[in-house]
Coordinates of C-alpha atoms and ligand atoms in Angstrom, one line a residue:
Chain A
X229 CA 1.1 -77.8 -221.2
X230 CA -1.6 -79.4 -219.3
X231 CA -4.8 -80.2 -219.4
X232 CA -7.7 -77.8 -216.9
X233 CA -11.0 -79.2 -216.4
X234 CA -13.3 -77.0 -215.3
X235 CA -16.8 -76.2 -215.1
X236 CA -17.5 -72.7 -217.4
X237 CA -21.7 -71.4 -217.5
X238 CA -22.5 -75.0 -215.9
X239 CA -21.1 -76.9 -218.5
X240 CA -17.9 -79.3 -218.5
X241 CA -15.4 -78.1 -220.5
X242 CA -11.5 -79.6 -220.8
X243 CA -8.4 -77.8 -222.8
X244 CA -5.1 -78.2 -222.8
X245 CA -3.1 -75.2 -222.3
X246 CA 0.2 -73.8 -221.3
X247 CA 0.2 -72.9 -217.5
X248 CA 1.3 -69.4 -218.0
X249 CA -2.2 -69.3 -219.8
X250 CA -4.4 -67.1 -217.5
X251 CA -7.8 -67.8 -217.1
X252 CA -8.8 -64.7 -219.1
X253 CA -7.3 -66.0 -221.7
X254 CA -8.8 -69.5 -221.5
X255 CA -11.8 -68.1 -221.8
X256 CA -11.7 -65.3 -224.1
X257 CA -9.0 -67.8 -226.9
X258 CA -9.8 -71.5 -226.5
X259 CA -13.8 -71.2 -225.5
X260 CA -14.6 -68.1 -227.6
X261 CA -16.2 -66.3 -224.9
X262 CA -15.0 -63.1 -225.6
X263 CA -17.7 -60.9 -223.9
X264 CA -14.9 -61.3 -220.9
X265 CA -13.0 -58.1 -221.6
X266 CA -8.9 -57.0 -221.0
X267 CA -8.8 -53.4 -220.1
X268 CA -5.7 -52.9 -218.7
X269 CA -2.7 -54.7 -217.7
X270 CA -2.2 -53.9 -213.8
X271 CA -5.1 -56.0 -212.7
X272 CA -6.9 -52.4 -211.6
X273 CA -9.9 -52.2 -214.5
X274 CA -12.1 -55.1 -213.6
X275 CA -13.3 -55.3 -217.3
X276 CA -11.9 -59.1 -216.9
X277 CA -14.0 -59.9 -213.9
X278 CA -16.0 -63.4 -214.1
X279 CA -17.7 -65.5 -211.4
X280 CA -15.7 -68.6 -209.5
X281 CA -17.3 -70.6 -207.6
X282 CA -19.8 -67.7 -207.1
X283 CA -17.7 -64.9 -206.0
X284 CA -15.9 -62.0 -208.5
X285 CA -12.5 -62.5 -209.6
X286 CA -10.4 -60.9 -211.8
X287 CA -10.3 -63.4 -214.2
X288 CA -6.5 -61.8 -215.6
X289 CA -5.0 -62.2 -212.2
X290 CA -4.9 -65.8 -212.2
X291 CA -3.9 -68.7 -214.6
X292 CA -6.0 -71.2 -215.9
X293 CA -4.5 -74.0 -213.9
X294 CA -5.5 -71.8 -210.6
X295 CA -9.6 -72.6 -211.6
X296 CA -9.0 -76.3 -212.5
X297 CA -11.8 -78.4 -210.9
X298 CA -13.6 -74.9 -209.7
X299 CA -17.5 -73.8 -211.6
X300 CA -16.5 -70.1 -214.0
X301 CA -19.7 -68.4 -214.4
X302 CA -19.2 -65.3 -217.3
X303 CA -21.5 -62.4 -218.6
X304 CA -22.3 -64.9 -221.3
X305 CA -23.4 -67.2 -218.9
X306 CA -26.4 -65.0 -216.9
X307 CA -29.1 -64.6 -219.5
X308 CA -32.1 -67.6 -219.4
X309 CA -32.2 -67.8 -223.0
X310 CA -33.8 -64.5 -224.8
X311 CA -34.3 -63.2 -221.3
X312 CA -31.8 -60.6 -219.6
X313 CA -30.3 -61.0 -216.4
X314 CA -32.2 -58.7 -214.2
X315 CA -28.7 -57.0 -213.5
X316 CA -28.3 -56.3 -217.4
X317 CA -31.8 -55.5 -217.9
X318 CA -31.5 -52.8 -215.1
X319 CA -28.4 -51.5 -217.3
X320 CA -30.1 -50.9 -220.2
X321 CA -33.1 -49.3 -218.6
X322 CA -31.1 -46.5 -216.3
X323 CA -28.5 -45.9 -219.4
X324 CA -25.8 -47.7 -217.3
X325 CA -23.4 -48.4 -220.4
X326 CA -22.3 -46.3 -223.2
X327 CA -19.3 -47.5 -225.1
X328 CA -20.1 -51.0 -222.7
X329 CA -16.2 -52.2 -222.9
X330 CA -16.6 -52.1 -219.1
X331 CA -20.1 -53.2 -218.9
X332 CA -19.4 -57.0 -218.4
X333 CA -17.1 -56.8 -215.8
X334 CA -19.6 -54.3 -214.1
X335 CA -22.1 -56.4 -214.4
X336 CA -20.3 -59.7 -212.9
X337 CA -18.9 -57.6 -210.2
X338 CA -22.5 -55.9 -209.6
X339 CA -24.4 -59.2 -209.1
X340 CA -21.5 -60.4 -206.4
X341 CA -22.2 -57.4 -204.4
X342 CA -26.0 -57.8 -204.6
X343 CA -25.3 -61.2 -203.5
X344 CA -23.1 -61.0 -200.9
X345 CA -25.1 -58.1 -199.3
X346 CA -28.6 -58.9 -199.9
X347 CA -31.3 -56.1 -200.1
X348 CA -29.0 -53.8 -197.9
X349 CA -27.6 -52.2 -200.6
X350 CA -27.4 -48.1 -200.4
X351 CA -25.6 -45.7 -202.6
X352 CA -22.6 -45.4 -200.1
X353 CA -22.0 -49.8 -200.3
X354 CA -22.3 -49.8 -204.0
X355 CA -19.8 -46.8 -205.1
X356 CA -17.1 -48.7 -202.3
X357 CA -17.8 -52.2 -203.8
X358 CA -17.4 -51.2 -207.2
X359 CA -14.1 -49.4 -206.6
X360 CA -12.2 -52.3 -209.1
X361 CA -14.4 -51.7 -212.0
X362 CA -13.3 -48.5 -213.9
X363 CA -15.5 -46.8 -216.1
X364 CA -14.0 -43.8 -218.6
X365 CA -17.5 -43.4 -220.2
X366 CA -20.2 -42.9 -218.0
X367 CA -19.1 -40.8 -214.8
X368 CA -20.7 -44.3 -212.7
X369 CA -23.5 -42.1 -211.6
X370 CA -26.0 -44.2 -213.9
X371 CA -24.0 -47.5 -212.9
X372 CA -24.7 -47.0 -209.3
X373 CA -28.5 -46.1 -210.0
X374 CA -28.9 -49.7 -212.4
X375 CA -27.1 -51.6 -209.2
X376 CA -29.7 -50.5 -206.8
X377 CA -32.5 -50.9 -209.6
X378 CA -31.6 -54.6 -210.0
X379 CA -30.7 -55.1 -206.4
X380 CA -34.6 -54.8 -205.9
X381 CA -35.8 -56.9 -208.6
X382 CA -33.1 -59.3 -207.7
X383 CA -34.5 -59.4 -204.4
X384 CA -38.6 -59.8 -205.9
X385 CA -36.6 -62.5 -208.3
X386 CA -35.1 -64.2 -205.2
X387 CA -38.2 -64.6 -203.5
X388 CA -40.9 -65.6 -205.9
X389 CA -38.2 -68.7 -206.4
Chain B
X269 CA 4.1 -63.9 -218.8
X270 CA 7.4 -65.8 -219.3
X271 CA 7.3 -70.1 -218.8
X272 CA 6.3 -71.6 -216.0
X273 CA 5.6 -74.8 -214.4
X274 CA 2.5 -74.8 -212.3
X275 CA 1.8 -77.3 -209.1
X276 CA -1.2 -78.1 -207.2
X277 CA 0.2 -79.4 -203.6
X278 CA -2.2 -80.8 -201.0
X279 CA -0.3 -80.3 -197.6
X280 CA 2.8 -77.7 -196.7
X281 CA 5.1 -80.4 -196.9
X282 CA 4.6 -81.4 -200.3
X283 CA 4.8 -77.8 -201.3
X284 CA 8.2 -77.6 -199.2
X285 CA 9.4 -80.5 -201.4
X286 CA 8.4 -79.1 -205.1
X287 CA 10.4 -75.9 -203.9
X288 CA 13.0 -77.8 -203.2
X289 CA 13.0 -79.4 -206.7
X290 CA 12.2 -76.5 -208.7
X291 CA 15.3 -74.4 -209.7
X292 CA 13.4 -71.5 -209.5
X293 CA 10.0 -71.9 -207.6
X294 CA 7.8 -69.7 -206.2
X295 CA 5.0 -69.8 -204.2
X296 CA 1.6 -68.9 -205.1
X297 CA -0.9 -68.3 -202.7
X298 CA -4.1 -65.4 -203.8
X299 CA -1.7 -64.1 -206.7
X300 CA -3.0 -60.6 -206.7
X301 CA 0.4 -59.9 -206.5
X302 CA 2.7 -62.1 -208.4
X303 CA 0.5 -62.6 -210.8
X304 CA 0.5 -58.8 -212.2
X305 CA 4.2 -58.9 -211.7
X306 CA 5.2 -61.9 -213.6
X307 CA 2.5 -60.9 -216.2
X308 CA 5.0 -57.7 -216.5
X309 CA 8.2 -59.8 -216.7
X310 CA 9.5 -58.5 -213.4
X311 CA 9.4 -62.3 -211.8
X312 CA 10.0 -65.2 -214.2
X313 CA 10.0 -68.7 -211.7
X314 CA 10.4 -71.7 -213.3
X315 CA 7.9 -73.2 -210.9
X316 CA 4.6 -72.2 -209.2
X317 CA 3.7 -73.9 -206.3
X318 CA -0.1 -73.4 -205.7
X319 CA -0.9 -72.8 -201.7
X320 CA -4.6 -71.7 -201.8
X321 CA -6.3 -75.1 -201.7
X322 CA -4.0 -76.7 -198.9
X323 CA -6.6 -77.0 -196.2
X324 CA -4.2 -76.7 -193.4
X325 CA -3.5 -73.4 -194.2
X326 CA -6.9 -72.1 -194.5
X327 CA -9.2 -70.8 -191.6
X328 CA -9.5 -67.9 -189.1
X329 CA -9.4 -69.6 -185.5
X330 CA -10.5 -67.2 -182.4
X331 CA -9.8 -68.7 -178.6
X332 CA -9.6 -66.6 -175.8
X333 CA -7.2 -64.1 -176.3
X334 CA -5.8 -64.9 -179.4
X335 CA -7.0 -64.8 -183.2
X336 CA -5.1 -67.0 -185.3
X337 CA -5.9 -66.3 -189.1
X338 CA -4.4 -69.1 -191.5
X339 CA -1.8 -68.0 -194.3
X340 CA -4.1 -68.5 -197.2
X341 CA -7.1 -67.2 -195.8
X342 CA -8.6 -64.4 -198.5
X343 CA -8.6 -61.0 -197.3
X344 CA -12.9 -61.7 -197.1
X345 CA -13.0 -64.1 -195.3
X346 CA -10.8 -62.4 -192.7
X347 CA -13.0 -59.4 -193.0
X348 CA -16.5 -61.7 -193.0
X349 CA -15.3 -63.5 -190.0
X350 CA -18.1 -62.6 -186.9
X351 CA -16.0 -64.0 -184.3
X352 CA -12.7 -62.3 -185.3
X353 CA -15.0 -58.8 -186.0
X354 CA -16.2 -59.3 -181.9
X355 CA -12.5 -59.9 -181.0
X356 CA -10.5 -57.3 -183.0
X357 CA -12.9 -55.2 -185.0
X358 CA -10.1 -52.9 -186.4
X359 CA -8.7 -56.3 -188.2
X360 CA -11.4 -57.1 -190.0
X361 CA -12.0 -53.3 -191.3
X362 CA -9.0 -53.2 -192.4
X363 CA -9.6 -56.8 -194.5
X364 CA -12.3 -54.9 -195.9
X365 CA -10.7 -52.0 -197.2
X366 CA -7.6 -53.9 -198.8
X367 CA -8.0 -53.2 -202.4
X368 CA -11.6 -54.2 -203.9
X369 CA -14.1 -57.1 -203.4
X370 CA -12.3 -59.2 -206.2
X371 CA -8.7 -58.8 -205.3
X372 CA -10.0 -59.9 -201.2
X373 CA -11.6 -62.7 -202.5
X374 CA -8.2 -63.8 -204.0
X375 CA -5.7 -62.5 -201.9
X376 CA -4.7 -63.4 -198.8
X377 CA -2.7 -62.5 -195.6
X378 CA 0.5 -64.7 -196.1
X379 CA 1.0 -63.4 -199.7
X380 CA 1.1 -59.9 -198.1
X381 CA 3.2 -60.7 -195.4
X382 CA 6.0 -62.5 -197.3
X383 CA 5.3 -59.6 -199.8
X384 CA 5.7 -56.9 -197.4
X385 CA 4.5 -54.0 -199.9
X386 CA 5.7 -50.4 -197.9
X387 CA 2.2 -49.5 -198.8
X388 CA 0.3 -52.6 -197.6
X389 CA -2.4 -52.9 -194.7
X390 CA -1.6 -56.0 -192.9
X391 CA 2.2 -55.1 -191.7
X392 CA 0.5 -52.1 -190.1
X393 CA -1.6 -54.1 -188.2
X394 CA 0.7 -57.7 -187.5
X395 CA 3.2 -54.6 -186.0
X396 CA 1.1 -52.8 -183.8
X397 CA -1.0 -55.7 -182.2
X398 CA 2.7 -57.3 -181.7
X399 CA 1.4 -60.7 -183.6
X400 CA 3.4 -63.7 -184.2
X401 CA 4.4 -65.0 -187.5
X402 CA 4.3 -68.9 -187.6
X403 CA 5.8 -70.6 -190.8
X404 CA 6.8 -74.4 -191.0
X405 CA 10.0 -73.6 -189.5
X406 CA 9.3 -71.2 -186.8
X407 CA 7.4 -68.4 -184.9
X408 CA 9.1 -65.5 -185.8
X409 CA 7.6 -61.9 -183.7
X410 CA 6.4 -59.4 -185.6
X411 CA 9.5 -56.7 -184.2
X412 CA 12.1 -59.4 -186.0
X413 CA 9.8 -60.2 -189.4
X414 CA 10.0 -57.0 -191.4
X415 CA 13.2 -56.1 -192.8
X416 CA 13.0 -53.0 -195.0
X417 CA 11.2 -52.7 -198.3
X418 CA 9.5 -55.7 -199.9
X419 CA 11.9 -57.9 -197.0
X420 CA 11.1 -59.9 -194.4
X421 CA 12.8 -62.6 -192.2
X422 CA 11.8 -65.6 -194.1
X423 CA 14.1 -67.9 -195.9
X424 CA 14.6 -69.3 -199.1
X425 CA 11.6 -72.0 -199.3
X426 CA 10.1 -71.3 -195.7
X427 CA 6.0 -70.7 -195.5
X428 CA 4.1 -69.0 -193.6
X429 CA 1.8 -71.0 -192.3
X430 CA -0.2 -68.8 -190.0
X431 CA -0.6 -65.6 -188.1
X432 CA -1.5 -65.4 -184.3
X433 CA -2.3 -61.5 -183.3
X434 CA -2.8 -61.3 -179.3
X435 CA -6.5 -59.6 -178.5
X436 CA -6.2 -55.9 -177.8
X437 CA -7.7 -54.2 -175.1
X438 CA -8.5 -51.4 -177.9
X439 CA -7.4 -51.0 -181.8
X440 CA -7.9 -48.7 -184.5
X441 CA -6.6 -48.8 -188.0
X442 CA -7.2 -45.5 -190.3
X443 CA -5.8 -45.2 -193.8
X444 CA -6.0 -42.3 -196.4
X445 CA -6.2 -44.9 -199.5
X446 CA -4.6 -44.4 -202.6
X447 CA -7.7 -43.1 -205.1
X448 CA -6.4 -45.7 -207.5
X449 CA -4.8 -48.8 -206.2
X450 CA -6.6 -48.3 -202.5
X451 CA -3.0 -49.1 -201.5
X452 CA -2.1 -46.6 -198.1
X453 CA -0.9 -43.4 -199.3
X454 CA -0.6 -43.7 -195.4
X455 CA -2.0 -45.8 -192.9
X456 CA -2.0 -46.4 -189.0
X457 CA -2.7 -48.8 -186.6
X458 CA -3.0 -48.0 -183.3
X459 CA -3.3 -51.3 -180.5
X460 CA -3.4 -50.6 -176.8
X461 CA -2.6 -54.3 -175.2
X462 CA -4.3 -56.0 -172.3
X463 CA -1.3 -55.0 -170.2
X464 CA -1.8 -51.1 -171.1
X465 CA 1.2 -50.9 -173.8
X466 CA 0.6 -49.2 -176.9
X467 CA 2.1 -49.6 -180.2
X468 CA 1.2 -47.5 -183.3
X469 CA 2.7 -48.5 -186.6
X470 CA 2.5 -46.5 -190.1
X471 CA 2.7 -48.2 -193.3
X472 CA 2.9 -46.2 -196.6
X473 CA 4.8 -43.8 -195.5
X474 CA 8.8 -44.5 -194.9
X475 CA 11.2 -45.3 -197.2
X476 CA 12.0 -48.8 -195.2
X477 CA 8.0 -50.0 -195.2
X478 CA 6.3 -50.2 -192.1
X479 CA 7.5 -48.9 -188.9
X480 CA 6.7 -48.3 -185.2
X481 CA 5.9 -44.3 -184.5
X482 CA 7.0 -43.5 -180.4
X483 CA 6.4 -40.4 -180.6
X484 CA 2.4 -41.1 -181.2
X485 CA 3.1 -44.5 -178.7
X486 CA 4.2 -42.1 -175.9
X487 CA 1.7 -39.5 -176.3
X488 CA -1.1 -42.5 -176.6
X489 CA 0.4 -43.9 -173.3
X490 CA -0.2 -40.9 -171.6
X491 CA -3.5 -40.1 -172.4
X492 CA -5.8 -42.2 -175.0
X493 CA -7.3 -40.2 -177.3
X494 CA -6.8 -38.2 -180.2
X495 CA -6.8 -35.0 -178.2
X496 CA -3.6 -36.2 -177.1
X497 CA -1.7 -36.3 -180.4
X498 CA -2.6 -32.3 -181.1
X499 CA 1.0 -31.3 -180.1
X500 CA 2.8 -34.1 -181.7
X501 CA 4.8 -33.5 -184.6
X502 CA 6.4 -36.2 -186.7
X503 CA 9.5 -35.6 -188.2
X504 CA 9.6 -35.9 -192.1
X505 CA 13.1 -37.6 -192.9
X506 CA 13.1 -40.7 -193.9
X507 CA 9.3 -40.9 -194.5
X508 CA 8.7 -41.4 -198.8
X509 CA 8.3 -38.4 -201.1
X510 CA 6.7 -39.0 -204.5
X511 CA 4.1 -37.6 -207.1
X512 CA 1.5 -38.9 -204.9
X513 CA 2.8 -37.1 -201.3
X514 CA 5.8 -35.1 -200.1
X515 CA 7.5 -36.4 -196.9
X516 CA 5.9 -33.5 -195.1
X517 CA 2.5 -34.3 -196.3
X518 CA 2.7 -37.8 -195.4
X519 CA 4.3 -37.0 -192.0
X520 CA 1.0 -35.1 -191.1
X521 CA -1.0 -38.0 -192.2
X522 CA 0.6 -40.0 -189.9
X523 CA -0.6 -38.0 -187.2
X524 CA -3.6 -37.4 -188.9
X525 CA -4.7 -40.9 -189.8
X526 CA -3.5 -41.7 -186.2
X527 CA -5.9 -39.5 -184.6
X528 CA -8.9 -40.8 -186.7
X529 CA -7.4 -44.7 -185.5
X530 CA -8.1 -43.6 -181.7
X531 CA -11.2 -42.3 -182.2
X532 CA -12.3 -45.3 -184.2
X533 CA -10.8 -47.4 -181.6
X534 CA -12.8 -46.0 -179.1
Ligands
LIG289 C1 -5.8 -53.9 -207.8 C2 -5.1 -54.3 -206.5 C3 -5.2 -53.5 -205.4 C4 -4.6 -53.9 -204.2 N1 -4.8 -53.1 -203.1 C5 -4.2 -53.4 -201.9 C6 -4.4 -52.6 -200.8 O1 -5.1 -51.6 -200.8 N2 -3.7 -52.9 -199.6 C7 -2.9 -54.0 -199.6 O2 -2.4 -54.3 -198.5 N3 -2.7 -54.8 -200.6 C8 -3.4 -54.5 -201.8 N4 -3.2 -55.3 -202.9 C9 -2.3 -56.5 -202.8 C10 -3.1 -57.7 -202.3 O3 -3.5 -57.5 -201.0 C11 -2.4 -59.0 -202.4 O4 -3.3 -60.0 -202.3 C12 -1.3 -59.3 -201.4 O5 -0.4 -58.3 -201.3 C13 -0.5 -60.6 -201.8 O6 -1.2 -61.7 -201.3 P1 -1.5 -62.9 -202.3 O7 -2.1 -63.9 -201.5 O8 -2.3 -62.4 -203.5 O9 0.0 -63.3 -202.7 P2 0.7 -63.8 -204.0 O10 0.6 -62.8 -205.1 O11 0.2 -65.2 -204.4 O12 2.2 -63.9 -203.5 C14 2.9 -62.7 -203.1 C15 4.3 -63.2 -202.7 O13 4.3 -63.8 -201.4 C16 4.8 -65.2 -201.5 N5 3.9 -66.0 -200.7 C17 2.6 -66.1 -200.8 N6 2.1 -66.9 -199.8 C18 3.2 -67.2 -199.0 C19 3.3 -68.0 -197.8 N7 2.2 -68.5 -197.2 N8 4.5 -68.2 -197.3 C20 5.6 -67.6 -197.9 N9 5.5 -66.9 -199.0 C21 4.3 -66.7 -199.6 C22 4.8 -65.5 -203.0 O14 5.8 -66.4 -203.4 C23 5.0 -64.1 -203.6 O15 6.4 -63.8 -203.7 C24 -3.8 -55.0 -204.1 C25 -3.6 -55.8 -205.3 C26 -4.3 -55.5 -206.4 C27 -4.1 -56.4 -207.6
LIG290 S1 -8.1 -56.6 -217.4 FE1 -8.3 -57.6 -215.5 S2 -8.3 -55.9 -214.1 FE2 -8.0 -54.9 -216.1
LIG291 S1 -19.3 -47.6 -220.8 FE1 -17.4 -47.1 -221.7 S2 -16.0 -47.8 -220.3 FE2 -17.8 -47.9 -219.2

């Protein structure tokens, strides 16, 4: 056992766990934050995918003890308040989501690539980035349309800050 | 996930040590691989030894004619790295296509050298450029470091610490990836050296991981370009055959992806 500090959705949080305890689980069984999902166990489905220290991980392919001391942002963690991220909000409006068991880890993974590539997003960038997110409901066609929705607002969002 | 003690070294020689002490360590660097495969029960150490926050092992460093990229350098960083894009432009696009954003954000270039996958990127591309693995022991060249599937030269507790790949005069990597994993069904890298020597090696595709092709190096020699390959044929034994290729298919995409690495390199 041991104790992992860590910072999750910008708040302080200490637990003492086993260090086989991946980070997934952390989340998900001592912090109740179960909107992280487990969809598969080969570390190919990206339903796990969280924010640390601002880029997309898969948050089942590491332990715990790997994040000690690092900032975990998760899907429950990008709302302000009552009002959506403009990444979910772009979900809902181009019917990116239909049974949504992927959607969180879409979502993480779809704000990283917005941020890491700015307003130059095009069709081609997003379908290559989201290559470790799989999706059996929706064919990605409407996932790929909400990621360049959002991109744009993210980008009005960015700069009226 | 069986048991496991996990440790948080701060240089190479303390993580020497704790392997030393453990009776069954291992060490973990981006664990995009032994993560999943302890999480299957196919590796149980009784120790993990944490390398990715050592700062001496992270860092890309470009001087003159040589890019050295640290061991626990992700596979982005690698791939964001402007001067190492200038110097060897085929290295960094093949950072970017290992895998997908989250596993190069983790993993890094040591974990899949001492891994040495048959279907990984890097061996392709530390045995064409004829780089030089450096580990807290040694510098071991790239001809002596891979040793058949999923073996390499290193010895019980040894670390890489870096990589130093020579600047090409010209490089190209292609890959057909694996629709699922992204893994090479095949790739090649194809590196002709400041001196005029070309080397071309395939990964993915023989049943002993990643290996030098002459028959491509000697038609490249003669002529650059992927004109020159139209006559080659590459013979199919020993190459893998499984539900996802024959050996005759991937002996075409040898040539195949090898033809798309020259014209890529230009
Ligand atoms: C979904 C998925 C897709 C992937 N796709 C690809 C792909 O397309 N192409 C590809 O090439 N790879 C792919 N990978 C593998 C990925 O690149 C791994 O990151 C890499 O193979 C291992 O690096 P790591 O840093 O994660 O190593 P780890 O998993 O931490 O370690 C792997 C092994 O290397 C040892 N080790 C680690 N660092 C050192 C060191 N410095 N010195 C000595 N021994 C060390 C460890 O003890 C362990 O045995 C994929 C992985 C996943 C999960
Ligand atoms: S649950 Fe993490 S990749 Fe599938
Ligand atoms: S919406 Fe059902 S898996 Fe993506």
């Amino acid at each position: 056992m041991s104790t992992v500090k860590l910072t999750v959705n910008g708040r302080a949080v200490s637990a003492d766990v086993e260090d086989r305890t991946l980070l997934v689980h952390l989340l998900r069984d001592h912090l109740n934050l179960t909107g992280t999902h487990v969809g598969c166990d080969t570390s190919q489905c990206g339903a796990c995918t969280v924010h640390l220290d601002g880029r997309a991980v898969k948050s089942c392919t590491m332990l715990a003890a790997q994040a000690a001391g690092s900032s975990v942002t998760t899907i429950e963690g990008i709302a302000k308040g009552d009002e959506l991220h403009p990444m979910q909000a772009a979900f809902r409006d181009n019917h990116g989501l239909q049974c949504g068991f992927c959607t969180p880890g879409m979502i993480m993974a779809s704000i990283d690539i917005v941020h890491r590539h700015g307003g130059k997003l095009d069709e081609t960038t997003v379908r290559h980035e989201l290559e470790g997110n799989i999706c059996r409901c929706t064919g990605y066609h409407n996932i790929v349309k909400a990621v360049l929705d959002a991109a744009g607002h993210m980008k009005v969002a960015q700069a009226a800050e | 996930m069986y048991q496991t003690t996990y440790h948080r070294p701060s240089s190479v020689d303390e993580a020497v040590a704790l392997f030393g002490k453990g009776n069954d360590a291992k060490y973990l660097s981006g664990g995009q691989t032994l993560i999943p495969v302890m999480k299957q029960r196919l590796a149980s150490p009784s120790d993990v030894i944490d390398l990715a926050r050592i700062k001496e092992l992270i860092g890309v460093d470009v001087s003159g004619d040589t890019v050295t990229i640290k061991a626990a350098t992700p596979h982005y960083e690698v791939a964001q790295n402007s001067a190492l894009q200038k110097a060897i432009p085929a290295l960094a696009h093949l950072a970017s296509h290992i895998g997908d954003p989250a596993v190069r954000h983790r993993g890094t270039i040591g974990g899949s050298l001492a891994n040495n996958d048959p279907s990984a990127d890097y061996p392709s591309a530390v045995l064409a450029l004829g780089a030089t693995i450096k580990t807290n022991k040694r510098s071991i060249a790239a001809d002596d470091f891979f040793k058949g599937l999923f073996a390499t030269a290193l010895e019980d507790g040894e670390i890489i610490t870096a990589v130093a790949f020579p600047v090409p005069a010209k490089a190209g990597y292609a890959k057909f990836p694996h629709p699922a994993s992204r893994f090479a069904l095949t790739g090649v890298f194809v590196a002709k050296t400041r001196s005029g020597d070309v080397r071309v090696a395939a990964t993915g595709a023989s049943q002993n991981g990643v290996m030098r092709v002459a028959a491509i190096e000697a038609a490249l020699k003669a002529n650059w370009s992927a004109s020159a390959l139209a006559n080659v044929t590459i013979a199919a034994s020993g190459l893998m055959s499984d539900i996802h290729g024959s050996a005759d298919y991937r002996a075409n995409l040898i040539k195949v992806m090898a033809e798309r690495a020259v014209t890529a390199a230009g």
